[in-house]
Coordinates of C-alpha atoms in Angstrom, one line a residue:
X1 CA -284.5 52.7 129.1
X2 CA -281.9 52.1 126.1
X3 CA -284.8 52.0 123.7
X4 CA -286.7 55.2 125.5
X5 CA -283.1 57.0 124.5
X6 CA -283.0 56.0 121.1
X7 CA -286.6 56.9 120.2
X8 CA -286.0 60.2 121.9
X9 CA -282.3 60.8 120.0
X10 CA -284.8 60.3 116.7
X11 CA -287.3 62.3 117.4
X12 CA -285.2 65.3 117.7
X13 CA -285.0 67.3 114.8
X14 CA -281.7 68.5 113.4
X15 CA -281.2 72.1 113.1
X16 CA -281.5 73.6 109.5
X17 CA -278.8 76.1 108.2
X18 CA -280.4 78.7 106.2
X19 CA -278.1 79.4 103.0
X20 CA -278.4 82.6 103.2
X21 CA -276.2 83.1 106.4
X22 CA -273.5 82.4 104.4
X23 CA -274.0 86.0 102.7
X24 CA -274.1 87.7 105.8
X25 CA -270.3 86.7 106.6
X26 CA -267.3 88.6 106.1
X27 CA -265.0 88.3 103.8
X28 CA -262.2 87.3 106.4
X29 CA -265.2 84.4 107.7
X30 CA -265.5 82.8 104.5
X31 CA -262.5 80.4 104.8
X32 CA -262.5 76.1 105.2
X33 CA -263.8 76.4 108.9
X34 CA -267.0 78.2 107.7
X35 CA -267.3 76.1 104.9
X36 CA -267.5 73.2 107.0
X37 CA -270.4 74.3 108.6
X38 CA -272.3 75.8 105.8
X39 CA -273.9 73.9 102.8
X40 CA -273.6 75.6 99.9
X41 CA -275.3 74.3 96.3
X42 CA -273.5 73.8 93.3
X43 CA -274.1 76.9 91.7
X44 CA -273.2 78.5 94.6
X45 CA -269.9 77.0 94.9
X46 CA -269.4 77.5 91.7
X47 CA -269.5 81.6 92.1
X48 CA -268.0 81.4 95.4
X49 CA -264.6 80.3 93.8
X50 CA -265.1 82.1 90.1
X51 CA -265.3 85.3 92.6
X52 CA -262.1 84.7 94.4
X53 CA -260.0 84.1 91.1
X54 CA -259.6 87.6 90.4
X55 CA -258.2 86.9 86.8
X56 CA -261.8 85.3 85.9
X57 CA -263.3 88.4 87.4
X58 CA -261.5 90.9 85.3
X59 CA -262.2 89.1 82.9
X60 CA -266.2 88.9 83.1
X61 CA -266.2 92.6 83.9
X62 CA -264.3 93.6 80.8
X63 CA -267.0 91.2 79.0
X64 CA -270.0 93.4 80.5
X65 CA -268.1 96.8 79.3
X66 CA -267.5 95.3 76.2
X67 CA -271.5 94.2 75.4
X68 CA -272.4 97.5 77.5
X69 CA -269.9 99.9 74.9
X70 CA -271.0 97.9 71.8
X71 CA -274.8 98.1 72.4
X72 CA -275.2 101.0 73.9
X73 CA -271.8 103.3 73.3
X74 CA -273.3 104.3 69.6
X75 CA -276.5 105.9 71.5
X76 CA -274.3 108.4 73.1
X77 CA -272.2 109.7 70.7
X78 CA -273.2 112.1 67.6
X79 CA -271.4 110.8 65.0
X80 CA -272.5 107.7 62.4
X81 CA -269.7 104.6 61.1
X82 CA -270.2 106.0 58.2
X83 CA -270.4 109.5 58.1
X84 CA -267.3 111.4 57.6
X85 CA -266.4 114.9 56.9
X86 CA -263.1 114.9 54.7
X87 CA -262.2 118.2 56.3
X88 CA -261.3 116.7 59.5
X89 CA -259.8 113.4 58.4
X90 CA -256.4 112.2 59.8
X91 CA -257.5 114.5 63.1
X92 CA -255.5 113.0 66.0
X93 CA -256.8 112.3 69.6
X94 CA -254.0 114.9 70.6
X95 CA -252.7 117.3 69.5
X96 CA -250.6 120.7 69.8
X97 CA -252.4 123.9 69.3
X98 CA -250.9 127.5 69.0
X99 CA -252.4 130.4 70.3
X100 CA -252.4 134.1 68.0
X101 CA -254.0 137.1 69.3
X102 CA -256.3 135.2 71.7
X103 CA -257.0 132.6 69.3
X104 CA -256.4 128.8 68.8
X105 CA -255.0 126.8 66.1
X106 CA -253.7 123.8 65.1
X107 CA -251.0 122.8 62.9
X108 CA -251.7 119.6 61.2
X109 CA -249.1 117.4 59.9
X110 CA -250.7 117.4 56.1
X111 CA -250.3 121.4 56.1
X112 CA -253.8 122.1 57.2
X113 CA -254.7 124.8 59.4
X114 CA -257.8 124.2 61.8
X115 CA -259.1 127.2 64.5
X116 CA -260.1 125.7 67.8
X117 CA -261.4 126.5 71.3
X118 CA -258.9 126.4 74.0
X119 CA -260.0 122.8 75.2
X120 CA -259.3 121.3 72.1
X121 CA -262.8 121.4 70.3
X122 CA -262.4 122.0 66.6
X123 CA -264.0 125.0 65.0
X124 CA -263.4 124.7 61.9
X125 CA -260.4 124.4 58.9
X126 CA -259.2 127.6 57.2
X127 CA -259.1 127.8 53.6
X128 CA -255.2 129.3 52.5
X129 CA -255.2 132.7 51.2
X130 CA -252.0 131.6 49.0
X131 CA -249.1 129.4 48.7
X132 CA -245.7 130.8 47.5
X133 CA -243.8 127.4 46.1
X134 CA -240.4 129.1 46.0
X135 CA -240.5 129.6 49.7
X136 CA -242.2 126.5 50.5
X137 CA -245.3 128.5 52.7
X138 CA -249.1 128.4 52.9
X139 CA -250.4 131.7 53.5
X140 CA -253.7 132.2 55.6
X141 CA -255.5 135.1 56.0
X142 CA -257.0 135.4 59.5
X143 CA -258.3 138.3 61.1
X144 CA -256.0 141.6 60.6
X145 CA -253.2 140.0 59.3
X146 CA -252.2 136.2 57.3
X147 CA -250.5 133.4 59.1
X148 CA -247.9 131.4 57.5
X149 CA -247.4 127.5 57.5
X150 CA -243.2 127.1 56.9
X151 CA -242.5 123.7 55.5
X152 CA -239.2 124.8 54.0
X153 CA -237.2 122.1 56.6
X154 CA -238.0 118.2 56.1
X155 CA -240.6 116.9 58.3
X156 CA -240.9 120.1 60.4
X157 CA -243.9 122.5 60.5
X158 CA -243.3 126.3 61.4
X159 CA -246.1 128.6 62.5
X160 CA -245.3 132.3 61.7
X161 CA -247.0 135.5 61.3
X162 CA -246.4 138.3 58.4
X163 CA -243.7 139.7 60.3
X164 CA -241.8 136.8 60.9
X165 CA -242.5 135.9 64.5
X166 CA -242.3 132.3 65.3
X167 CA -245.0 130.8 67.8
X168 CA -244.6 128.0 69.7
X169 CA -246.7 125.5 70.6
X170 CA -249.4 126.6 73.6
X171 CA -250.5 123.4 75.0
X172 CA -251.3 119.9 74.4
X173 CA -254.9 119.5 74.5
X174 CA -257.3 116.3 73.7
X175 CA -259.5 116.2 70.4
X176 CA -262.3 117.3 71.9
X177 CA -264.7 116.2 69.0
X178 CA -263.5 112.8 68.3
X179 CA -262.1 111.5 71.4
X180 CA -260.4 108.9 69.3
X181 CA -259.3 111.0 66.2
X182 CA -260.7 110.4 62.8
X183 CA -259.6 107.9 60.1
X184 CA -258.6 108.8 56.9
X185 CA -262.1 109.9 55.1
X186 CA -263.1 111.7 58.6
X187 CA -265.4 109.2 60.0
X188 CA -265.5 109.5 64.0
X189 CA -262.6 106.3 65.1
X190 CA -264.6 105.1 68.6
X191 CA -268.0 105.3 66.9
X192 CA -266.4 102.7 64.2
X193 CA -264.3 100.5 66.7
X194 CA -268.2 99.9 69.1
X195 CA -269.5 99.1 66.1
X196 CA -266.7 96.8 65.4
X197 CA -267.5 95.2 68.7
X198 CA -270.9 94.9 67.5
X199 CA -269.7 92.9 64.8
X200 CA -267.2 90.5 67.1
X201 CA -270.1 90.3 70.1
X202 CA -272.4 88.5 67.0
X203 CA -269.7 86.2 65.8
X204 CA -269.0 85.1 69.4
X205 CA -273.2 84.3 69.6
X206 CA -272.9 82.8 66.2
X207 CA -270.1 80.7 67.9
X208 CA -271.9 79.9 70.8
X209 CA -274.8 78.9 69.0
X210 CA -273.6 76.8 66.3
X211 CA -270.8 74.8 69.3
X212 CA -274.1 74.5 71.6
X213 CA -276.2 73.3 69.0
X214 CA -274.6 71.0 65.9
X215 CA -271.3 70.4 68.1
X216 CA -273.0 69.0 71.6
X217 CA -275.2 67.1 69.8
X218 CA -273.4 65.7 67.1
X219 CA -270.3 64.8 69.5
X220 CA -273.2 63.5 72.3
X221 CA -274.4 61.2 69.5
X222 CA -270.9 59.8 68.4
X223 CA -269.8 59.3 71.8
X224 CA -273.0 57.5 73.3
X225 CA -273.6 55.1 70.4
X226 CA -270.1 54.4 69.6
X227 CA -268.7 51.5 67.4
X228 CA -269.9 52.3 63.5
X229 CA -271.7 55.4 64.1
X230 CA -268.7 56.7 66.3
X231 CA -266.3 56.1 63.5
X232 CA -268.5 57.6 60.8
X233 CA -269.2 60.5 62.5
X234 CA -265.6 61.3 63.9
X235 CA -264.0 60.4 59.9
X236 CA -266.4 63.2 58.7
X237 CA -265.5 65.5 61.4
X238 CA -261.8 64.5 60.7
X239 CA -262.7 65.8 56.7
X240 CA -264.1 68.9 57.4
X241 CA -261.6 69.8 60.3
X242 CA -258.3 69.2 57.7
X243 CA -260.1 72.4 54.8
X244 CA -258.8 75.4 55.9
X245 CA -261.6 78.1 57.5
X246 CA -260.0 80.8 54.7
X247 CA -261.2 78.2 51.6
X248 CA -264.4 78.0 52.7
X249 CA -265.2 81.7 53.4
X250 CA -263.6 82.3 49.8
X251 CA -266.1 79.1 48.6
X252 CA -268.7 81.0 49.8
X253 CA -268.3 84.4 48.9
X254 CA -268.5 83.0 45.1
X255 CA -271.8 82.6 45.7
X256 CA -273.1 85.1 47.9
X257 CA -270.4 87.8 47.6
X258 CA -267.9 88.9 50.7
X259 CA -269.6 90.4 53.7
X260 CA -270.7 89.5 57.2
X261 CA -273.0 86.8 56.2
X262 CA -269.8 84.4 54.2
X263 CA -268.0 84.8 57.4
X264 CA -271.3 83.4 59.5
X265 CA -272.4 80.6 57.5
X266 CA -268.1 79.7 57.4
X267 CA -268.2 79.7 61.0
X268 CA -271.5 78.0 61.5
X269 CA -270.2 75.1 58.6
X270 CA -266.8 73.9 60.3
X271 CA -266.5 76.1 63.7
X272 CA -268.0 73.3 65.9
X273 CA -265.7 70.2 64.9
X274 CA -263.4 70.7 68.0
X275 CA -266.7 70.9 70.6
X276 CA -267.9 67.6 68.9
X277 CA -264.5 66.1 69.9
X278 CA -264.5 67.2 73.4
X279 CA -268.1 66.3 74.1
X280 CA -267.6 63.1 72.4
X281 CA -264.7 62.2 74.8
X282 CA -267.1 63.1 77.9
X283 CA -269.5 60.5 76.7
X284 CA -267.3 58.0 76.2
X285 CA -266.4 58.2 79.8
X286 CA -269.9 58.9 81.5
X287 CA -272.0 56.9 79.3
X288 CA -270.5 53.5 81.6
X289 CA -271.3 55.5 84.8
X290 CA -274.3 53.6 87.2
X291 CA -277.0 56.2 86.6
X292 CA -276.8 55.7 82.9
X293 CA -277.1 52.1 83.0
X294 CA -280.3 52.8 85.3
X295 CA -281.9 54.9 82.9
X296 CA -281.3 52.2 80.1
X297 CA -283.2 49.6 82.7
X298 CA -286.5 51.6 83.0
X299 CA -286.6 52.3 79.4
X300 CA -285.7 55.4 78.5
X301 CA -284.6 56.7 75.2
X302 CA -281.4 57.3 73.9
X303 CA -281.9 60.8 72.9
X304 CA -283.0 61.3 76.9
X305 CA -280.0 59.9 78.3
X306 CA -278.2 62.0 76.1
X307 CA -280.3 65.6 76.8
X308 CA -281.0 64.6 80.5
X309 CA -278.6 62.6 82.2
X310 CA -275.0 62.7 79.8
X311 CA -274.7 66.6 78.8
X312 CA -275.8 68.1 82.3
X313 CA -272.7 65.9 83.9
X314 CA -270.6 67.1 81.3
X315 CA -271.6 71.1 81.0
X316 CA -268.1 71.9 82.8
X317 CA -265.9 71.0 80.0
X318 CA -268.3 72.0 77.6
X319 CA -268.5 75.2 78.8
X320 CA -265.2 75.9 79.0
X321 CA -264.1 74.7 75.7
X322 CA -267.2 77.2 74.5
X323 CA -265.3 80.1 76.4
X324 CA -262.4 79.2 74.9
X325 CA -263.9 78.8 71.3
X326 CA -265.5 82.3 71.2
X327 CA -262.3 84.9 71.2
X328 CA -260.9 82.4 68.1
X329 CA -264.0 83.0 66.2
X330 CA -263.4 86.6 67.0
X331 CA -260.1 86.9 66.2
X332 CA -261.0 84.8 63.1
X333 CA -263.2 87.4 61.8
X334 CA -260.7 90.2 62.3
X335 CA -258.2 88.4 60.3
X336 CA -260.6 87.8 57.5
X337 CA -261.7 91.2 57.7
X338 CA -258.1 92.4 57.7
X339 CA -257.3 90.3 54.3
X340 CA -260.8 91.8 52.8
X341 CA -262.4 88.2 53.1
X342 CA -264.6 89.6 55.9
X343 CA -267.4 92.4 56.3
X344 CA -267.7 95.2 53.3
X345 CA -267.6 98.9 53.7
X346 CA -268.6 101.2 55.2
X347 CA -269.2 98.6 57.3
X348 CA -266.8 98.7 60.5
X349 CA -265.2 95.9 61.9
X350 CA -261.9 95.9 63.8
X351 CA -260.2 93.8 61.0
X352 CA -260.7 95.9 58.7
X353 CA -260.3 99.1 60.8
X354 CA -256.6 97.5 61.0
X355 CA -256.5 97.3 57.6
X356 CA -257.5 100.8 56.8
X357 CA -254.7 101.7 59.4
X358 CA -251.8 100.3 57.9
X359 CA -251.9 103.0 54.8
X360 CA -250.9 105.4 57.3
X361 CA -249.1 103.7 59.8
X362 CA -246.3 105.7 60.4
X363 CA -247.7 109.3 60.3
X364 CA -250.8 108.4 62.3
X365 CA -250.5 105.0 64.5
X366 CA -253.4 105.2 66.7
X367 CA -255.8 104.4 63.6
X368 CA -253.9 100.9 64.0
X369 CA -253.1 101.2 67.8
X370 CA -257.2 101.4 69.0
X371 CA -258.5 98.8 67.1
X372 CA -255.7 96.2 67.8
X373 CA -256.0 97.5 71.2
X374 CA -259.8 96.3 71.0
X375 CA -259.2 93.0 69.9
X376 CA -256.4 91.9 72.4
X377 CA -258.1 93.6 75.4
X378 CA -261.4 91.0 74.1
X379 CA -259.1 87.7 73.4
X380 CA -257.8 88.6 76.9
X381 CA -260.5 88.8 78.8
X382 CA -262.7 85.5 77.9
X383 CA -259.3 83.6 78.1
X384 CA -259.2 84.5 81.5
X385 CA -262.7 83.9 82.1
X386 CA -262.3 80.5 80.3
X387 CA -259.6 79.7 82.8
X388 CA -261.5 81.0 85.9
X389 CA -264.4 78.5 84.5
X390 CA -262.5 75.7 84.3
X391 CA -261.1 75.8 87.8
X392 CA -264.6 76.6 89.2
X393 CA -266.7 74.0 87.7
X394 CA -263.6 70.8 88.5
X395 CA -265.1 69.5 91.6
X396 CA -261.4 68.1 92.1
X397 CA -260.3 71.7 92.9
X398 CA -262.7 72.1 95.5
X399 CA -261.1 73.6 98.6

């Protein structure tokens, strides 16, 4: 009888939990109790938690609107980095306009006069009719009569007609045709900042790429074989970690001139020492682990254990220390751009969008505000993806 009831006990088959029931909870379901009862994979686990930090999830979103307004923000607008109109430079994203006789101008603060629509679309600038240098006026002659630009008083503007009538200011309206004002040669300032972000979104692959590449396996190398090898390959990390980034851009641009590709090959020359380091730690620790001993038994090659059964185990930290690699390597390119070590005009890039800025810092900020705005909101936003990865792939935070 005993042995009927433990045949039959085995014979029955245990009931299988589809995965995907786990999607059809609520929100309010998904807590310990469910997660008890439902099996969820790695991966899955993985997103689960990334989803619920919502630091890590600002952060990836701003990433997507970031590669989204770099790649596909120049299609939409009509205006070229590099095409400027010296007419409308130093245009403002707001700005005051004055209305005469139905009409619409705007005062600028370089004694220009421009006629606009009501909404704050830019027409066109006037030409002056005549300047009288005694009185300190620019005369226009517009329509019937001649407007009259007073800059008799230090640091203020006065709009007045022929007979003397002062007009104030009509409304504040935004810049219509460049939605971010124009730098100082007139080129569009948000057509120049996405393609700025072009420029940062291929130093972060560059980074990527050159950390995934030279610094996993040079540091899965050093850490697996240890001993001599170990200490060779750490002492010539150690020598090219100690020569400062900026020497070896200016090294380079010797011999192939200052631009984009200097700051590249720099990047891709030194930028993976500190991913060698951190992979080379995780080897040190897994490479005495059972399963690697068992791959050693039936034979299989170093280079094997290393690709197959070492870095997989380790992709957490690795992959963290990658998102935490890429905004320095973007920041490092807008400070080289920023010194002029970086790309060239009329190339844009928000270094050197920062750099053009600071000429006219105090009458018009936002050419400095927009781009700096850019950078931070970036550095920002993979920091607190990095962080949002790093507590989603430790299986010691697991809840």
């Amino acid at each position: 009888m005993a042995k009927d009831s433990i045949e039959n006990a085995m014979s029955q088959k245990r009931p299988v939990i589809d995965p995907s029931l786990w999607n059809q909870l609520l929100e309010i379901e998904k807590d310990e109790k469910s997660l008890s009862h439902i099996s969820l994979t790695y991966s899955q686990d993985v997103w689960r938690r990334l989803r619920s930090n919502k630091g890590a999830l600002f952060g990836l979103i701003i990433i997507i609107a970031l590669i989204l307004f770099a790649l596909i923000g120049p299609l939409l607008t009509n205006h070229s980095y590099d095409d400027g109109t010296l007419t409308l430079s130093n245009i403002p994203p707001r700005y005051e306009i004055y209305k005469v006789n139905n009409e619409y101008f705007y005062l600028h603060k370089n004694l220009k006069l421009y006629l606009t629509e009501e909404d704050g679309s830019i027409i066109k600038m006037l030409e002056k009719d005549s300047e009288d240098l005694f009185k300190k006026q620019l005369i226009y002659a517009v329509g019937n009569g001649n407007l009259i630009i007073d800059y008799s008083t230090k640091n203020i503007l006065t709009l007045i007609d022929e007979n003397g009538t002062t007009f104030e200011s009509y409304k504040n309206v935004a810049n219509k045709t460049n939605l971010l004002g124009t730098d100082h040669l007139g080129r569009d300032l948000l057509t120049r900042i996405m393609y700025g972000a072009r420029v940062s979104l291929l130093v972060a692959v560059v980074a990527a790429l050159v950390n995934f590449v030279i610094g996993m396996m040079y540091g899965g190398i050093a850490g697996y074989f240890g001993g001599k090898v170990d200490n060779i390959m750490m002492r010539i990390v150690d020598i090219i970690s100690i020569i400062p980034l900026t020497l070896y851009v200016i090294l380079i641009m010797v011999v192939l001139n200052s631009g984009l590709l200097s700051i590249i090959i720099a990047l891709g020359s030194v930028y993976w020492v500190d991913m060698a380091r951190v992979v080379r730690g995780q080897m040190l620790s897994l490479k005495e682990e059972e399963f690697v001993y068992a791959a050693k038994t039936i034979g299989t090659k170093p280079l094997k254990i290393i690709t197959t059964h070492l870095l997989p185990n380790a992709m957490g930290a690795i992959i963290v220390t990658l998102t935490m690699l890429i905004p320095s390597a973007i920041f490092t390119e807008a400070f080289m751009s920023f010194i002029g070590l970086g790309v060239t005009a009329p190339m844009a890039s928000w270094g050197t969008l920062c750099n053009e800025a600071l000429e006219s810092i105090r009458s018009f900020s936002y050419q400095l505000f927009f781009p700096s705005i850019a950078i931070c909101i970036t550095m920002i936003a993979f920091n607190l993806m990095g962080d949002g990865l790093r507590d989603a792939l430790d299986p010691k935070l697991r809840k």
